[in-house]
Amino acid sequence: LEDLQDAFDFCYKVHYQPGEERNRDPQYIQQLQALQAKLQNLDRQRREVLAQMQQLLGRSETLQELLQQELGAWRERQQRLCLGGPADTNLRPLETWFTGLGQGLFQLRQLLRALGELRLKVSYERDPLVAETPLLEQRLLEQLTHLLRSAFVVEQQPSTPNAGRRPLVLRTGSKFSARARLLVRLHDRNHRMEAKIHIDRWDPR
C-alpha cells in the first residue's frame, strides 16, 4: 500500500500540470488517464485494507467473548477450591490466550497509526482513510480497554497469613494476603508498568 501511494505521489508531482494548453495535449491526457488509474488502484487497495481490519476486529470480538466464558469458568473453579473442593486453577492457558489476543490488537493499533501517516502524506476526495480510520481506532480502543480490564484477576484469594493459608472472610481490621495477576504479558522495556490495587466495597459481584 505504501509503495502504491509513493508511486502515485511521484507521478502526480511529475505529470500533473493543469493548464489550457496542456489539456489539449494528447500525451498529457494519456498521462492523466494513467494517473487516474493509479489513484483508483490506490483507493481500491485502501478500502481492501480497511475491510480486512474490520474483519479482524470482528473476529477479535468473538474471541474475546470466548475468553470471557473461559475466565468465568476459571472463577467458578477458584470458588470451589476456596470451599475446599478439588479444582484446576492454573492460569497459564488463559494467560497464553489473553496475551495472544492482546498482541494482535496492539499490532492492529500500529497498523492504524501507519495508515494515519499515509493519510497525512496523500489524501483525496472521498478518501476512505479519512472516514473509516477514526471509527476503527475507537472500536480498537474499546476492545483493548475491555481486554486489559478483564485480564486483571485475583490469582490468590484473601487467605490467612499463617501456614494453613485457609480462605478468609474479610472483616474490618483483619490482615490478609492476596495476589493479583495481569493475564496479558506486555514486554515494553521503555515503560515501567505499575498497578494500584484497592477494594471496591460497592462492587455488585
Short mmCIF file of C-alpha atoms in Angstrom, two decimals:
data_model
loop_
_atom_site.label_atom_id
_atom_site.label_comp_id
_atom_site.label_asym_id
_atom_site.label_seq_id
_atom_site.Cartn_x
_atom_site.Cartn_y
_atom_site.Cartn_z
CA LEU A 1 0.00 0.00 0.00
CA GLU A 2 2.82 2.38 0.83
CA ASP A 3 4.58 1.55 -2.46
CA LEU A 4 1.39 2.24 -4.43
CA GLN A 5 0.98 5.55 -2.66
CA ASP A 6 4.58 6.59 -3.29
CA ALA A 7 4.24 5.71 -6.98
CA PHE A 8 1.05 7.74 -7.31
CA ASP A 9 2.51 10.69 -5.39
CA PHE A 10 5.61 10.73 -7.59
CA CYS A 11 3.62 10.58 -10.84
CA TYR A 12 1.22 13.24 -9.59
CA LYS A 13 4.03 15.69 -8.80
CA VAL A 14 5.79 15.00 -12.11
CA HIS A 15 2.90 14.83 -14.58
CA TYR A 16 0.03 16.86 -13.16
CA GLN A 17 0.44 20.33 -14.67
CA PRO A 18 -3.03 21.78 -15.35
CA GLY A 19 -3.48 24.46 -18.00
CA GLU A 20 -5.48 25.11 -21.15
CA GLU A 21 -2.63 24.26 -23.49
CA ARG A 22 -1.69 21.13 -21.58
CA ASN A 23 -5.29 19.93 -21.51
CA ARG A 24 -5.28 19.78 -25.32
CA ASP A 25 -2.05 17.78 -25.46
CA PRO A 26 -2.83 14.09 -26.28
CA GLN A 27 0.29 12.90 -24.45
CA TYR A 28 -0.69 14.87 -21.34
CA ILE A 29 -4.22 13.48 -21.49
CA GLN A 30 -2.75 9.98 -21.63
CA GLN A 31 -0.60 10.73 -18.60
CA LEU A 32 -3.66 11.98 -16.70
CA GLN A 33 -5.53 8.79 -17.54
CA ALA A 34 -2.64 6.72 -16.24
CA LEU A 35 -2.56 8.89 -13.11
CA GLN A 36 -6.29 8.39 -12.60
CA ALA A 37 -5.83 4.62 -12.92
CA LYS A 38 -3.13 4.72 -10.22
CA LEU A 39 -5.43 6.69 -7.93
CA GLN A 40 -8.28 4.24 -8.44
CA ASN A 41 -5.95 1.34 -7.67
CA LEU A 42 -4.70 3.09 -4.53
CA ASP A 43 -8.27 3.78 -3.41
CA ARG A 44 -9.26 0.16 -4.00
CA GLN A 45 -6.28 -1.12 -2.01
CA ARG A 46 -7.04 1.24 0.86
CA ARG A 47 -10.62 0.02 1.02
CA GLU A 48 -9.46 -3.60 0.98
CA VAL A 49 -7.06 -2.99 3.88
CA LEU A 50 -9.79 -1.27 5.90
CA ALA A 51 -12.22 -4.11 5.17
CA GLN A 52 -9.65 -6.65 6.37
CA MET A 53 -9.15 -4.68 9.59
CA GLN A 54 -12.91 -4.59 10.13
CA GLN A 55 -12.97 -8.35 9.71
CA LEU A 56 -10.10 -8.86 12.14
CA LEU A 57 -11.77 -6.68 14.76
CA GLY A 58 -14.95 -8.71 14.37
CA ARG A 59 -13.02 -11.92 14.93
CA SER A 60 -11.24 -10.48 17.95
CA GLU A 61 -14.62 -9.54 19.47
CA THR A 62 -15.78 -13.13 19.05
CA LEU A 63 -12.54 -14.42 20.57
CA GLN A 64 -12.87 -12.02 23.48
CA GLU A 65 -16.37 -13.34 24.20
CA LEU A 66 -14.97 -16.88 24.32
CA LEU A 67 -12.20 -15.73 26.67
CA GLN A 68 -14.80 -14.20 28.99
CA GLN A 69 -16.56 -17.55 29.14
CA GLU A 70 -13.30 -19.32 29.95
CA LEU A 71 -12.49 -16.71 32.58
CA GLY A 72 -15.91 -17.18 34.17
CA ALA A 73 -15.36 -20.94 34.29
CA TRP A 74 -11.95 -20.37 35.93
CA ARG A 75 -13.55 -18.14 38.59
CA GLU A 76 -16.08 -20.87 39.36
CA ARG A 77 -13.26 -23.38 39.79
CA GLN A 78 -11.45 -20.93 42.04
CA GLN A 79 -14.55 -20.61 44.22
CA ARG A 80 -14.81 -24.38 44.52
CA LEU A 81 -11.16 -24.51 45.53
CA CYS A 82 -11.75 -21.86 48.20
CA LEU A 83 -14.55 -24.01 49.59
CA GLY A 84 -12.20 -26.97 49.85
CA GLY A 85 -13.14 -28.83 46.69
CA PRO A 86 -10.71 -30.12 44.05
CA ALA A 87 -10.25 -27.79 41.08
CA ASP A 88 -7.62 -26.87 38.50
CA THR A 89 -6.96 -23.12 38.76
CA ASN A 90 -3.87 -22.98 36.54
CA LEU A 91 -3.87 -19.62 34.75
CA ARG A 92 -1.22 -20.46 32.14
CA PRO A 93 -3.70 -21.34 29.32
CA LEU A 94 -5.72 -18.19 29.94
CA GLU A 95 -2.56 -16.10 30.05
CA THR A 96 -1.46 -17.54 26.70
CA TRP A 97 -4.82 -16.78 25.08
CA PHE A 98 -5.15 -13.30 26.58
CA THR A 99 -1.57 -12.43 25.60
CA GLY A 100 -2.06 -13.65 22.03
CA LEU A 101 -5.19 -11.54 21.60
CA GLY A 102 -3.53 -8.54 23.22
CA GLN A 103 -0.53 -8.77 20.91
CA GLY A 104 -2.82 -8.97 17.90
CA LEU A 105 -4.77 -5.89 18.98
CA PHE A 106 -1.59 -3.90 19.61
CA GLN A 107 -0.34 -4.86 16.15
CA LEU A 108 -3.60 -3.58 14.67
CA ARG A 109 -3.04 -0.37 16.62
CA GLN A 110 0.36 0.05 14.99
CA LEU A 111 -1.17 -0.59 11.56
CA LEU A 112 -3.81 2.06 12.17
CA ARG A 113 -1.10 4.54 13.11
CA ALA A 114 0.73 3.69 9.89
CA LEU A 115 -2.47 4.26 7.90
CA GLY A 116 -2.84 7.62 9.62
CA GLU A 117 0.66 8.58 8.50
CA LEU A 118 -0.15 7.54 4.93
CA ARG A 119 -3.30 9.64 5.03
CA LEU A 120 -1.29 12.70 6.07
CA LYS A 121 1.03 12.24 3.08
CA VAL A 122 -1.62 11.61 0.42
CA SER A 123 -5.34 12.23 0.66
CA TYR A 124 -8.06 12.90 -1.88
CA GLU A 125 -11.79 13.39 -2.24
CA ARG A 126 -13.78 10.55 -0.63
CA ASP A 127 -10.62 9.09 0.88
CA PRO A 128 -11.78 6.05 2.92
CA LEU A 129 -8.98 6.58 5.43
CA VAL A 130 -10.49 9.92 6.44
CA ALA A 131 -13.94 8.49 7.18
CA GLU A 132 -13.20 4.99 8.46
CA THR A 133 -9.88 5.18 10.33
CA PRO A 134 -11.27 7.13 13.35
CA LEU A 135 -14.11 4.62 13.70
CA LEU A 136 -11.67 1.71 13.62
CA GLU A 137 -9.46 3.43 16.19
CA GLN A 138 -12.41 3.88 18.55
CA ARG A 139 -13.52 0.28 18.13
CA LEU A 140 -9.99 -0.97 18.72
CA LEU A 141 -9.54 1.20 21.82
CA GLU A 142 -12.76 -0.18 23.29
CA GLN A 143 -11.58 -3.74 22.71
CA LEU A 144 -8.16 -3.09 24.23
CA THR A 145 -9.68 -1.41 27.28
CA HIS A 146 -12.11 -4.25 27.85
CA LEU A 147 -9.40 -6.87 27.38
CA LEU A 148 -6.96 -5.29 29.84
CA ARG A 149 -9.64 -4.72 32.47
CA SER A 150 -10.88 -8.28 32.31
CA ALA A 151 -7.30 -9.64 32.23
CA PHE A 152 -6.57 -8.25 35.71
CA VAL A 153 -7.61 -11.03 38.09
CA VAL A 154 -7.10 -12.05 41.70
CA GLU A 155 -4.95 -15.13 41.29
CA GLN A 156 -4.88 -15.94 45.00
CA GLN A 157 -7.94 -15.02 47.04
CA PRO A 158 -7.51 -13.49 50.52
CA SER A 159 -6.25 -16.11 52.94
CA THR A 160 -4.94 -16.32 56.47
CA PRO A 161 -1.27 -15.35 56.80
CA ASN A 162 -0.40 -18.49 58.75
CA ALA A 163 0.92 -21.74 57.32
CA GLY A 164 -2.57 -23.12 56.67
CA ARG A 165 -3.47 -20.28 54.31
CA ARG A 166 -7.16 -21.07 54.54
CA PRO A 167 -9.75 -18.88 52.77
CA LEU A 168 -10.61 -15.85 54.82
CA VAL A 169 -13.85 -13.96 55.45
CA LEU A 170 -12.81 -10.31 55.35
CA ARG A 171 -13.52 -8.23 58.43
CA THR A 172 -12.63 -4.70 59.36
CA GLY A 173 -9.11 -4.57 60.74
CA SER A 174 -8.16 -8.12 59.71
CA LYS A 175 -4.88 -8.70 57.94
CA PHE A 176 -4.74 -10.93 54.89
CA SER A 177 -2.64 -11.70 51.85
CA ALA A 178 -3.76 -11.89 48.22
CA ARG A 179 -2.10 -11.93 44.82
CA ALA A 180 -3.28 -10.22 41.63
CA ARG A 181 -2.16 -11.06 38.11
CA LEU A 182 -2.39 -9.45 34.67
CA LEU A 183 -3.09 -12.15 32.11
CA VAL A 184 -1.76 -10.07 29.21
CA ARG A 185 2.03 -10.24 29.24
CA LEU A 186 3.37 -6.95 27.93
CA HIS A 187 7.08 -6.61 27.25
CA ASP A 188 7.94 -2.94 26.99
CA ARG A 189 11.35 -2.01 28.35
CA ASN A 190 10.75 1.69 27.70
CA HIS A 191 7.86 1.96 30.15
CA ARG A 192 7.68 0.64 33.67
CA MET A 193 4.25 -0.74 34.48
CA GLU A 194 2.70 -0.13 37.88
CA ALA A 195 -0.62 -1.29 39.27
CA LYS A 196 -2.53 0.12 42.23
CA ILE A 197 -4.98 -2.23 43.91
CA HIS A 198 -7.91 -1.18 46.08
CA ILE A 199 -11.03 -2.90 47.38
CA ASP A 200 -14.34 -1.64 45.99
CA ARG A 201 -16.91 -2.12 48.73
CA TRP A 202 -19.72 -1.30 46.28
CA ASP A 203 -18.79 -3.91 43.68
CA PRO A 204 -22.03 -5.80 42.87
CA ARG A 205 -20.04 -9.03 42.47
#
